[in-house]
Amino acid sequence: MTQLNETHDPTLTSWVADADASDFPIQNLPFGVFRREGSDEAFRCGVAIGDQILDLAALADLGTLSGLAATAADAGRDATLNRLMGLGAAAHSALRLALSRGLRAGAAEATTWRACLVPEEDAELALPARVGDFTDFYTSIHHATNIGRLFRPNNPLLPNYRWIPIGYHGRSSSVILSGAPVRRPVGQKRPPVNEDGSPARPGFSASARMDYELELGVYIGAGNALGEPVSLAQADDHVFGVSLLNDWSARDIQAWEYQPLGPFLAKNFATSVSPWIVTLEALAPFRTAWTRPEGEPEPLAYLDSERERAEGALDITLEVWLETTAMREAGTGPERLSVGSYKHAWWTLAQLVTHHTVNGCNLTPGDLLGTGTLSGPEAGSEGALIEITKGGKEPKTLSNGETRTFLDDGDVVILRGWCQAPGAQRIGLGEVHAMVTPARTLA
Ligand code: MN
């Protein structure tokens, strides 16, 4: 696992103005893709520092880096992070160290690197990676229990849950960047039950139970060859970093379609991701013990290690905010619906990678894993409306008197994340936001 090093030193400050108290201080250095807004420049990779973006292509042109750091910066010339991701953890770490040294207050590089900065407000951001495959997991036992209770009040968790990181293969073509609107989908609905038992026809209409799911997105760095599993000890070296992910869900479409093969059109109409990927190395100060409550079974050996137990979990605070049309018109700003931490997940990032590859399945650079909806053990940390409203039966009253069971057109859902720990500089994941727009008109 990544050890703490000089790049995590909380006393470091940057010569980039106002970076130190932002989501993106010098201890963070997250990666994304951008170009100047309104230009016909090529998209290229950059690193966020405060409200600025350090242009990796411009930095590579300066020719001041060497070794693996130079190789990594050169890969930053591409319009996606995939090549850089595929270079592996040693290259990512070398580039991070070089950037940390060059961006520090007092660094001689300030005179030349300043020309490589682009204000984020002048930039057009793009999807950080070409996502080849998207896999969504189900790693919050609190979410799984809350959902299971809606259908099986006395037996909410299925017997496999405690043993297998449950997942399914999603759709990568509809992974979209924060800010892009999400159109309410239409689809089939469960047929009404006829009194005489005759077969009814399913409904076909706009989803009336549109929901969000608070998740982390995990981007794969170095891949593995087909047939070659990634052990738990190696797994972190295959993770590039994490972002925020909203796995939009149409609960009424899902209820009718999901058996026996699982989620399909209720899920694949949109998956929103935040623009900046925070590397696993940047998250090192926020590692914490991965534990199971007393009496819960030990995982199978391939998913267990002393190191994983000691520091396999990540304490990332996660929030969901909602801004309705009425809030926007009143200028009150969004309202927070929930807050929790990723540390409560039943499975760690490394366990997801190891389980995903245990059968020989190959992961490739830029592949995206969703953690699944992240709900915590306490009230107020539910990561989806279906949990907050008990399947739509208990509407949520907002502070302005509006109510929601599921999302309305015009609602903007905002997911935010940040990390704080004693002896560490606070870092943020930024946010992912998107507005729900009306469904297409049906003839
Ligand atoms: Mn999901």
Tab-separated table of C-alpha atoms and ligand atoms in Angstrom:
chain	number	residue	atom	x	y	z
A	1	MET	CA	0.000	0.000	0.000
A	2	THR	CA	1.016	3.590	-0.492
A	3	GLN	CA	3.099	4.961	2.327
A	4	LEU	CA	2.977	8.538	3.485
A	5	ASN	CA	5.748	10.615	1.946
A	6	GLU	CA	6.801	14.232	1.561
A	7	THR	CA	3.888	14.973	-0.804
A	8	HIS	CA	1.441	14.485	2.095
A	9	ASP	CA	3.201	16.937	4.444
A	10	PRO	CA	0.374	19.127	5.791
A	11	THR	CA	2.721	22.101	6.167
A	12	LEU	CA	3.337	22.326	2.410
A	13	THR	CA	1.878	25.378	0.684
A	14	SER	CA	1.829	26.300	-2.995
A	15	TRP	CA	2.952	29.394	-4.909
A	16	VAL	CA	-0.354	29.111	-6.797
A	17	ALA	CA	-2.566	31.732	-5.149
A	18	ASP	CA	-5.419	30.558	-2.918
A	19	ALA	CA	-4.746	26.839	-3.501
A	20	ASP	CA	-4.058	25.910	0.121
A	21	ALA	CA	-7.585	26.158	1.548
A	22	SER	CA	-9.374	24.770	-1.516
A	23	ASP	CA	-10.515	21.241	-2.408
A	24	PHE	CA	-7.324	21.010	-4.454
A	25	PRO	CA	-4.348	22.007	-2.302
A	26	ILE	CA	-0.835	20.848	-3.165
A	27	GLN	CA	-1.396	17.631	-1.154
A	28	ASN	CA	-4.194	16.586	-3.563
A	29	LEU	CA	-3.091	17.033	-7.213
A	30	PRO	CA	-6.043	15.319	-8.963
A	31	PHE	CA	-6.036	14.557	-12.698
A	32	GLY	CA	-8.517	15.581	-15.386
A	33	VAL	CA	-8.868	16.526	-19.058
A	34	PHE	CA	-9.465	20.046	-20.390
A	35	ARG	CA	-8.936	22.688	-23.051
A	36	ARG	CA	-9.512	26.436	-23.095
A	37	GLU	CA	-13.229	27.092	-23.392
A	38	GLY	CA	-14.359	28.272	-26.804
A	39	SER	CA	-11.066	27.259	-28.396
A	40	ASP	CA	-10.373	24.573	-30.961
A	41	GLU	CA	-7.379	23.400	-28.977
A	42	ALA	CA	-6.883	19.683	-28.485
A	43	PHE	CA	-8.074	18.312	-25.163
A	44	ARG	CA	-5.163	17.271	-22.952
A	45	CYS	CA	-4.573	16.187	-19.393
A	46	GLY	CA	-4.128	18.540	-16.495
A	47	VAL	CA	-3.745	18.595	-12.741
A	48	ALA	CA	-5.961	20.794	-10.569
A	49	ILE	CA	-4.203	23.107	-8.107
A	50	GLY	CA	-6.575	25.512	-6.366
A	51	ASP	CA	-8.713	27.137	-9.059
A	52	GLN	CA	-6.028	26.576	-11.705
A	53	ILE	CA	-5.177	23.682	-14.018
A	54	LEU	CA	-1.555	22.746	-14.614
A	55	ASP	CA	-1.360	21.827	-18.310
A	56	LEU	CA	0.630	18.565	-18.549
A	57	ALA	CA	1.243	18.974	-22.282
A	58	ALA	CA	2.701	22.434	-21.736
A	59	LEU	CA	4.734	21.091	-18.824
A	60	ALA	CA	6.079	18.277	-20.992
A	61	ASP	CA	7.075	20.892	-23.599
A	62	LEU	CA	9.222	22.687	-21.005
A	63	GLY	CA	11.363	19.558	-20.806
A	64	THR	CA	12.277	20.115	-17.154
A	65	LEU	CA	11.088	16.740	-15.831
A	66	SER	CA	13.104	13.553	-16.052
A	67	GLY	CA	12.700	9.806	-15.713
A	68	LEU	CA	9.300	8.291	-15.014
A	69	ALA	CA	7.845	11.710	-14.174
A	70	ALA	CA	8.728	12.942	-17.664
A	71	THR	CA	7.242	9.806	-19.214
A	72	ALA	CA	4.013	10.355	-17.269
A	73	ALA	CA	3.792	14.064	-18.146
A	74	ASP	CA	4.352	13.177	-21.805
A	75	ALA	CA	1.391	10.775	-21.642
A	76	GLY	CA	-0.571	13.798	-20.435
A	77	ARG	CA	-0.523	15.147	-24.005
A	78	ASP	CA	-3.331	12.721	-24.851
A	79	ALA	CA	-7.015	13.687	-24.873
A	80	THR	CA	-7.735	11.081	-22.185
A	81	LEU	CA	-5.850	9.851	-19.144
A	82	ASN	CA	-5.798	6.230	-20.328
A	83	ARG	CA	-2.146	6.102	-21.425
A	84	LEU	CA	-1.011	7.841	-18.244
A	85	MET	CA	-3.173	5.507	-16.156
A	86	GLY	CA	-1.644	2.464	-17.860
A	87	LEU	CA	1.914	3.478	-16.930
A	88	GLY	CA	1.318	2.162	-13.431
A	89	ALA	CA	1.676	3.303	-9.851
A	90	ALA	CA	5.423	3.994	-9.904
A	91	ALA	CA	5.025	6.477	-12.764
A	92	HIS	CA	2.021	8.144	-11.148
A	93	SER	CA	3.958	8.484	-7.921
A	94	ALA	CA	7.028	9.918	-9.677
A	95	LEU	CA	4.912	12.543	-11.436
A	96	ARG	CA	3.131	13.412	-8.187
A	97	LEU	CA	6.459	13.961	-6.434
A	98	ALA	CA	7.779	16.150	-9.264
A	99	LEU	CA	4.579	18.216	-9.324
A	100	SER	CA	4.614	18.585	-5.542
A	101	ARG	CA	8.201	19.851	-5.584
A	102	GLY	CA	7.611	22.223	-8.501
A	103	LEU	CA	4.381	23.703	-7.143
A	104	ARG	CA	5.654	24.314	-3.597
A	105	ALA	CA	6.009	27.811	-2.242
A	106	GLY	CA	9.535	28.951	-2.985
A	107	ALA	CA	10.134	26.468	-5.831
A	108	ALA	CA	12.346	27.792	-8.623
A	109	GLU	CA	9.934	26.193	-11.119
A	110	ALA	CA	7.359	28.924	-10.367
A	111	THR	CA	8.939	31.238	-12.940
A	112	THR	CA	8.527	28.793	-15.828
A	113	TRP	CA	5.541	26.674	-14.701
A	114	ARG	CA	3.310	29.721	-14.222
A	115	ALA	CA	2.876	29.805	-17.998
A	116	CYS	CA	1.475	26.250	-17.852
A	117	LEU	CA	-1.499	27.298	-15.684
A	118	VAL	CA	-5.004	27.734	-17.092
A	119	PRO	CA	-7.736	29.103	-14.799
A	120	GLU	CA	-10.400	26.418	-14.385
A	121	GLU	CA	-13.083	29.034	-15.026
A	122	ASP	CA	-11.602	29.541	-18.516
A	123	ALA	CA	-11.492	25.805	-19.224
A	124	GLU	CA	-13.842	23.293	-20.802
A	125	LEU	CA	-13.514	19.979	-18.980
A	126	ALA	CA	-14.013	16.579	-20.608
A	127	LEU	CA	-14.472	13.009	-19.432
A	128	PRO	CA	-11.153	12.120	-17.802
A	129	ALA	CA	-10.886	8.690	-19.401
A	130	ARG	CA	-12.216	6.646	-22.268
A	131	VAL	CA	-14.056	4.106	-20.146
A	132	GLY	CA	-13.774	0.727	-21.790
A	133	ASP	CA	-15.813	-1.168	-19.233
A	134	PHE	CA	-17.979	-0.083	-16.328
A	135	THR	CA	-18.732	-2.415	-13.430
A	136	ASP	CA	-21.066	-1.405	-10.624
A	137	PHE	CA	-20.799	-3.034	-7.211
A	138	TYR	CA	-23.060	-3.099	-4.147
A	139	THR	CA	-20.544	-2.627	-1.349
A	140	SER	CA	-22.593	-0.851	1.320
A	141	ILE	CA	-24.238	-3.410	3.588
A	142	HIS	CA	-26.346	-0.592	5.015
A	143	HIS	CA	-27.698	0.238	1.539
A	144	ALA	CA	-28.214	-3.443	0.734
A	145	THR	CA	-30.077	-3.918	4.022
A	146	ASN	CA	-32.218	-0.799	3.567
A	147	ILE	CA	-33.191	-1.892	0.043
A	148	GLY	CA	-33.654	-5.536	0.983
A	149	ARG	CA	-35.958	-4.575	3.846
A	150	LEU	CA	-38.366	-2.937	1.377
A	151	PHE	CA	-38.886	-6.312	-0.310
A	152	ARG	CA	-38.079	-8.818	2.456
A	153	PRO	CA	-38.732	-7.145	5.823
A	154	ASN	CA	-37.686	-10.201	7.831
A	155	ASN	CA	-34.771	-11.291	5.666
A	156	PRO	CA	-33.283	-8.215	4.019
A	157	LEU	CA	-29.836	-9.576	3.110
A	158	LEU	CA	-29.467	-12.464	0.677
A	159	PRO	CA	-27.082	-15.222	1.850
A	160	ASN	CA	-24.312	-14.378	-0.647
A	161	TYR	CA	-23.988	-10.762	0.464
A	162	ARG	CA	-21.532	-11.284	3.306
A	163	TRP	CA	-19.215	-13.421	1.160
A	164	ILE	CA	-19.107	-11.983	-2.368
A	165	PRO	CA	-18.565	-8.413	-3.536
A	166	ILE	CA	-21.841	-8.306	-5.503
A	167	GLY	CA	-21.566	-6.567	-8.875
A	168	TYR	CA	-22.818	-6.422	-12.431
A	169	HIS	CA	-21.440	-5.206	-15.726
A	170	GLY	CA	-22.809	-1.792	-16.580
A	171	ARG	CA	-22.679	0.362	-19.690
A	172	SER	CA	-19.774	2.712	-20.447
A	173	SER	CA	-21.216	4.572	-23.466
A	174	SER	CA	-23.535	6.616	-21.257
A	175	VAL	CA	-20.931	7.664	-18.685
A	176	ILE	CA	-21.171	11.467	-18.836
A	177	LEU	CA	-19.387	14.398	-17.274
A	178	SER	CA	-20.735	16.451	-14.391
A	179	GLY	CA	-22.949	19.260	-15.649
A	180	ALA	CA	-24.448	17.382	-18.585
A	181	PRO	CA	-28.241	17.227	-18.148
A	182	VAL	CA	-29.888	13.848	-17.589
A	183	ARG	CA	-33.122	13.245	-19.438
A	184	ARG	CA	-35.766	11.316	-17.557
A	185	PRO	CA	-36.044	7.925	-19.263
A	186	VAL	CA	-39.183	6.246	-20.542
A	187	GLY	CA	-39.773	2.530	-20.338
A	188	GLN	CA	-41.928	-0.395	-19.386
A	189	LYS	CA	-43.600	-0.523	-15.991
A	190	ARG	CA	-44.903	-3.455	-14.022
A	191	PRO	CA	-48.451	-4.321	-15.200
A	192	PRO	CA	-51.341	-3.709	-12.828
A	193	VAL	CA	-52.832	-6.850	-11.294
A	194	ASN	CA	-56.212	-7.676	-12.800
A	195	GLU	CA	-58.855	-8.744	-10.297
A	196	ASP	CA	-59.790	-11.773	-12.397
A	197	GLY	CA	-56.143	-12.807	-12.717
A	198	SER	CA	-56.002	-12.259	-16.477
A	199	PRO	CA	-52.669	-11.059	-17.856
A	200	ALA	CA	-52.427	-7.283	-17.927
A	201	ARG	CA	-50.274	-5.281	-20.290
A	202	PRO	CA	-47.256	-3.448	-18.865
A	203	GLY	CA	-47.362	0.329	-18.798
A	204	PHE	CA	-45.086	2.385	-21.034
A	205	SER	CA	-44.365	5.919	-19.889
A	206	ALA	CA	-41.822	8.279	-18.402
A	207	SER	CA	-40.217	7.034	-15.201
A	208	ALA	CA	-42.077	8.390	-12.177
A	209	ARG	CA	-39.500	7.074	-9.708
A	210	MET	CA	-36.262	8.678	-10.842
A	211	ASP	CA	-33.525	8.406	-8.221
A	212	TYR	CA	-29.846	9.140	-7.704
A	213	GLU	CA	-27.222	6.845	-6.192
A	214	LEU	CA	-24.300	8.283	-4.217
A	215	GLU	CA	-21.218	6.337	-5.259
A	216	LEU	CA	-17.497	6.595	-5.729
A	217	GLY	CA	-16.059	5.847	-9.157
A	218	VAL	CA	-12.803	3.888	-9.142
A	219	TYR	CA	-10.549	4.220	-12.203
A	220	ILE	CA	-8.210	1.360	-13.026
A	221	GLY	CA	-4.552	2.245	-13.646
A	222	ALA	CA	-2.306	-0.560	-14.860
A	223	GLY	CA	-4.353	-3.464	-16.202
A	224	ASN	CA	-3.892	-7.204	-15.861
A	225	ALA	CA	-3.529	-9.803	-18.570
A	226	LEU	CA	-6.469	-12.071	-19.365
A	227	GLY	CA	-6.150	-15.141	-17.168
A	228	GLU	CA	-3.884	-13.455	-14.606
A	229	PRO	CA	-5.670	-12.532	-11.368
A	230	VAL	CA	-4.614	-9.557	-9.271
A	231	SER	CA	-3.857	-10.579	-5.691
A	232	LEU	CA	-5.016	-8.494	-2.754
A	233	ALA	CA	-1.396	-7.479	-2.094
A	234	GLN	CA	-1.091	-6.128	-5.661
A	235	ALA	CA	-4.550	-4.640	-5.986
A	236	ASP	CA	-3.844	-1.055	-4.904
A	237	ASP	CA	-1.157	-0.774	-7.582
A	238	HIS	CA	-3.902	-1.289	-10.191
A	239	VAL	CA	-6.098	1.552	-8.898
A	240	PHE	CA	-5.395	4.978	-10.400
A	241	GLY	CA	-7.823	6.937	-8.265
A	242	VAL	CA	-11.387	7.810	-7.364
A	243	SER	CA	-14.026	10.341	-8.316
A	244	LEU	CA	-17.662	10.970	-7.425
A	245	LEU	CA	-20.244	8.978	-9.360
A	246	ASN	CA	-24.025	9.334	-9.575
A	247	ASP	CA	-25.558	6.083	-10.792
A	248	TRP	CA	-28.963	7.427	-11.854
A	249	SER	CA	-31.731	4.871	-11.430
A	250	ALA	CA	-35.324	4.628	-12.664
A	251	ARG	CA	-36.812	2.562	-9.857
A	252	ASP	CA	-40.120	1.762	-11.585
A	253	ILE	CA	-38.407	0.545	-14.755
A	254	GLN	CA	-35.928	-1.399	-12.590
A	255	ALA	CA	-38.669	-3.158	-10.615
A	256	TRP	CA	-40.225	-4.677	-13.744
A	257	GLU	CA	-37.068	-5.568	-15.681
A	258	TYR	CA	-34.443	-6.687	-13.187
A	259	GLN	CA	-35.334	-10.349	-12.725
A	260	PRO	CA	-33.700	-12.699	-13.565
A	261	LEU	CA	-30.635	-11.029	-15.117
A	262	GLY	CA	-30.294	-7.812	-13.123
A	263	PRO	CA	-30.177	-4.081	-13.885
A	264	PHE	CA	-30.540	-2.965	-17.505
A	265	LEU	CA	-32.411	0.048	-18.959
A	266	ALA	CA	-33.217	1.434	-15.488
A	267	LYS	CA	-29.510	2.111	-15.078
A	268	ASN	CA	-27.793	2.548	-18.413
A	269	PHE	CA	-29.383	5.822	-19.571
A	270	ALA	CA	-26.804	7.915	-17.682
A	271	THR	CA	-23.963	7.671	-15.165
A	272	SER	CA	-22.532	11.051	-14.136
A	273	VAL	CA	-18.916	11.394	-12.978
A	274	SER	CA	-16.953	14.278	-11.488
A	275	PRO	CA	-14.152	15.747	-13.626
A	276	TRP	CA	-11.188	15.302	-11.242
A	277	ILE	CA	-9.697	11.941	-10.261
A	278	VAL	CA	-8.032	11.935	-6.852
A	279	THR	CA	-5.214	9.405	-6.851
A	280	LEU	CA	-5.004	6.603	-4.339
A	281	GLU	CA	-1.667	8.055	-3.229
A	282	ALA	CA	-3.328	11.380	-2.370
A	283	LEU	CA	-5.848	9.461	-0.240
A	284	ALA	CA	-3.145	7.708	1.828
A	285	PRO	CA	-3.548	9.930	4.935
A	286	PHE	CA	-7.234	9.001	5.091
A	287	ARG	CA	-6.797	5.244	5.242
A	288	THR	CA	-8.348	3.565	8.208
A	289	ALA	CA	-8.973	0.085	9.551
A	290	TRP	CA	-11.308	-2.171	7.600
A	291	THR	CA	-13.347	-3.991	10.205
A	292	ARG	CA	-16.366	-6.232	10.497
A	293	PRO	CA	-18.770	-6.171	13.431
A	294	GLU	CA	-18.408	-8.913	16.034
A	295	GLY	CA	-19.998	-12.164	14.909
A	296	GLU	CA	-19.765	-11.491	11.166
A	297	PRO	CA	-17.952	-14.146	9.093
A	298	GLU	CA	-14.306	-13.767	8.103
A	299	PRO	CA	-13.887	-13.313	4.343
A	300	LEU	CA	-12.408	-16.088	2.225
A	301	ALA	CA	-8.602	-16.071	2.221
A	302	TYR	CA	-8.159	-14.384	-1.181
A	303	LEU	CA	-10.088	-11.354	0.129
A	304	ASP	CA	-8.313	-11.083	3.472
A	305	SER	CA	-4.964	-9.794	4.700
A	306	GLU	CA	-3.511	-8.152	7.774
A	307	ARG	CA	-2.650	-5.053	5.777
A	308	GLU	CA	-6.183	-4.786	4.442
A	309	ARG	CA	-7.571	-5.014	7.949
A	310	ALA	CA	-5.139	-2.406	9.224
A	311	GLU	CA	-5.727	0.274	6.575
A	312	GLY	CA	-7.901	-1.032	3.740
A	313	ALA	CA	-10.780	1.397	4.284
A	314	LEU	CA	-10.890	5.060	3.274
A	315	ASP	CA	-12.543	7.767	5.350
A	316	ILE	CA	-14.079	9.930	2.623
A	317	THR	CA	-16.975	12.123	3.730
A	318	LEU	CA	-19.749	12.044	1.129
A	319	GLU	CA	-22.699	14.390	0.812
A	320	VAL	CA	-25.814	14.599	-1.351
A	321	TRP	CA	-27.338	18.023	-2.042
A	322	LEU	CA	-30.568	18.836	-3.887
A	323	GLU	CA	-31.517	22.101	-5.574
A	324	THR	CA	-35.116	22.197	-6.777
A	325	THR	CA	-36.448	24.691	-9.306
A	326	ALA	CA	-38.153	26.557	-6.450
A	327	MET	CA	-34.880	26.799	-4.512
A	328	ARG	CA	-33.113	28.079	-7.602
A	329	GLU	CA	-35.787	30.706	-8.251
A	330	ALA	CA	-35.730	31.779	-4.590
A	331	GLY	CA	-31.938	31.944	-4.658
A	332	THR	CA	-31.618	29.881	-1.486
A	333	GLY	CA	-29.121	27.415	-2.882
A	334	PRO	CA	-29.222	23.634	-2.501
A	335	GLU	CA	-30.198	21.663	0.592
A	336	ARG	CA	-28.189	18.770	1.980
A	337	LEU	CA	-30.073	15.459	1.943
A	338	SER	CA	-27.446	13.199	3.475
A	339	VAL	CA	-23.899	12.915	4.794
A	340	GLY	CA	-21.863	9.786	5.509
A	341	SER	CA	-18.470	8.182	5.027
A	342	TYR	CA	-17.087	5.624	2.629
A	343	LYS	CA	-15.300	3.950	5.565
A	344	HIS	CA	-18.425	1.903	6.354
A	345	ALA	CA	-18.274	-0.062	3.088
A	346	TRP	CA	-18.434	-3.841	3.507
A	347	TRP	CA	-15.674	-4.338	0.906
A	348	THR	CA	-12.569	-2.238	0.200
A	349	LEU	CA	-11.343	-0.969	-3.180
A	350	ALA	CA	-8.597	-3.596	-3.200
A	351	GLN	CA	-11.092	-6.385	-2.530
A	352	LEU	CA	-13.194	-5.200	-5.494
A	353	VAL	CA	-10.201	-5.379	-7.834
A	354	THR	CA	-9.099	-8.774	-6.513
A	355	HIS	CA	-12.566	-10.282	-6.669
A	356	HIS	CA	-13.180	-8.854	-10.167
A	357	THR	CA	-10.038	-10.571	-11.486
A	358	VAL	CA	-10.043	-13.776	-9.433
A	359	ASN	CA	-11.517	-15.716	-12.366
A	360	GLY	CA	-8.932	-14.301	-14.765
A	361	CYS	CA	-11.047	-11.381	-15.991
A	362	ASN	CA	-8.796	-8.634	-17.334
A	363	LEU	CA	-9.159	-5.002	-16.302
A	364	THR	CA	-7.777	-2.310	-18.596
A	365	PRO	CA	-6.523	1.240	-17.912
A	366	GLY	CA	-9.471	3.624	-17.569
A	367	ASP	CA	-11.991	0.952	-16.660
A	368	LEU	CA	-14.491	2.300	-14.152
A	369	LEU	CA	-15.768	0.510	-11.059
A	370	GLY	CA	-18.703	1.956	-9.133
A	371	THR	CA	-18.700	1.207	-5.413
A	372	GLY	CA	-22.483	0.917	-5.302
A	373	THR	CA	-24.692	3.261	-3.326
A	374	LEU	CA	-22.853	4.320	-0.168
A	375	SER	CA	-25.176	4.502	2.802
A	376	GLY	CA	-23.921	4.618	6.355
A	377	PRO	CA	-25.230	2.966	9.507
A	378	GLU	CA	-26.837	6.101	10.925
A	379	ALA	CA	-30.031	7.930	9.940
A	380	GLY	CA	-29.261	10.803	7.586
A	381	SER	CA	-26.548	8.924	5.695
A	382	GLU	CA	-28.770	7.150	3.150
A	383	GLY	CA	-27.275	7.413	-0.349
A	384	ALA	CA	-30.488	7.263	-2.400
A	385	LEU	CA	-34.028	8.640	-2.230
A	386	ILE	CA	-35.532	5.136	-2.256
A	387	GLU	CA	-33.979	4.663	1.193
A	388	ILE	CA	-34.820	8.126	2.535
A	389	THR	CA	-38.484	7.785	1.504
A	390	LYS	CA	-38.808	4.045	2.296
A	391	GLY	CA	-39.527	3.131	-1.290
A	392	GLY	CA	-41.586	6.284	-1.869
A	393	LYS	CA	-43.975	5.617	1.016
A	394	GLU	CA	-42.658	8.390	3.297
A	395	PRO	CA	-42.155	11.630	1.341
A	396	LYS	CA	-39.211	13.786	2.362
A	397	THR	CA	-40.191	17.327	3.363
A	398	LEU	CA	-37.623	19.917	2.305
A	399	SER	CA	-36.859	23.080	4.280
A	400	ASN	CA	-38.922	25.234	1.902
A	401	GLY	CA	-41.980	23.011	2.398
A	402	GLU	CA	-41.673	21.105	-0.874
A	403	THR	CA	-41.827	17.329	-0.707
A	404	ARG	CA	-40.102	14.624	-2.726
A	405	THR	CA	-40.588	10.905	-3.007
A	406	PHE	CA	-38.391	10.723	-6.097
A	407	LEU	CA	-36.808	13.407	-8.313
A	408	ASP	CA	-38.797	16.056	-10.188
A	409	ASP	CA	-37.835	17.605	-13.511
A	410	GLY	CA	-35.606	20.592	-12.854
A	411	ASP	CA	-34.041	19.053	-9.733
A	412	VAL	CA	-30.258	19.349	-9.618
A	413	VAL	CA	-28.495	16.611	-7.658
A	414	ILE	CA	-25.026	17.472	-6.366
A	415	LEU	CA	-22.631	14.929	-4.834
A	416	ARG	CA	-19.627	16.228	-2.896
A	417	GLY	CA	-16.748	14.485	-1.178
A	418	TRP	CA	-13.815	15.460	1.021
A	419	CYS	CA	-11.300	13.968	3.429
A	420	GLN	CA	-10.052	15.218	6.747
A	421	ALA	CA	-7.820	13.552	9.336
A	422	PRO	CA	-5.564	14.601	12.201
A	423	GLY	CA	-2.127	15.579	10.930
A	424	ALA	CA	-3.267	15.822	7.309
A	425	GLN	CA	-4.263	18.631	4.972
A	426	ARG	CA	-7.957	18.494	4.042
A	427	ILE	CA	-8.494	17.531	0.402
A	428	GLY	CA	-11.668	17.441	-1.668
A	429	LEU	CA	-13.021	15.392	-4.551
A	430	GLY	CA	-14.887	18.388	-5.957
A	431	GLU	CA	-18.423	17.605	-7.048
A	432	VAL	CA	-20.614	15.964	-9.646
A	433	HIS	CA	-23.882	17.718	-10.454
A	434	ALA	CA	-26.602	17.311	-13.052
A	435	MET	CA	-30.165	18.445	-13.674
A	436	VAL	CA	-33.021	16.071	-14.401
A	437	THR	CA	-34.762	17.263	-17.568
A	438	PRO	CA	-38.207	16.247	-18.863
A	439	ALA	CA	-38.724	12.941	-20.627
A	440	ARG	CA	-39.211	12.934	-24.381
A	441	THR	CA	-42.788	13.298	-25.518
A	442	LEU	CA	-44.496	10.017	-26.261
A	443	ALA	CA	-46.788	9.866	-29.270
B	1	MN	MN	-25.367	1.686	-8.449
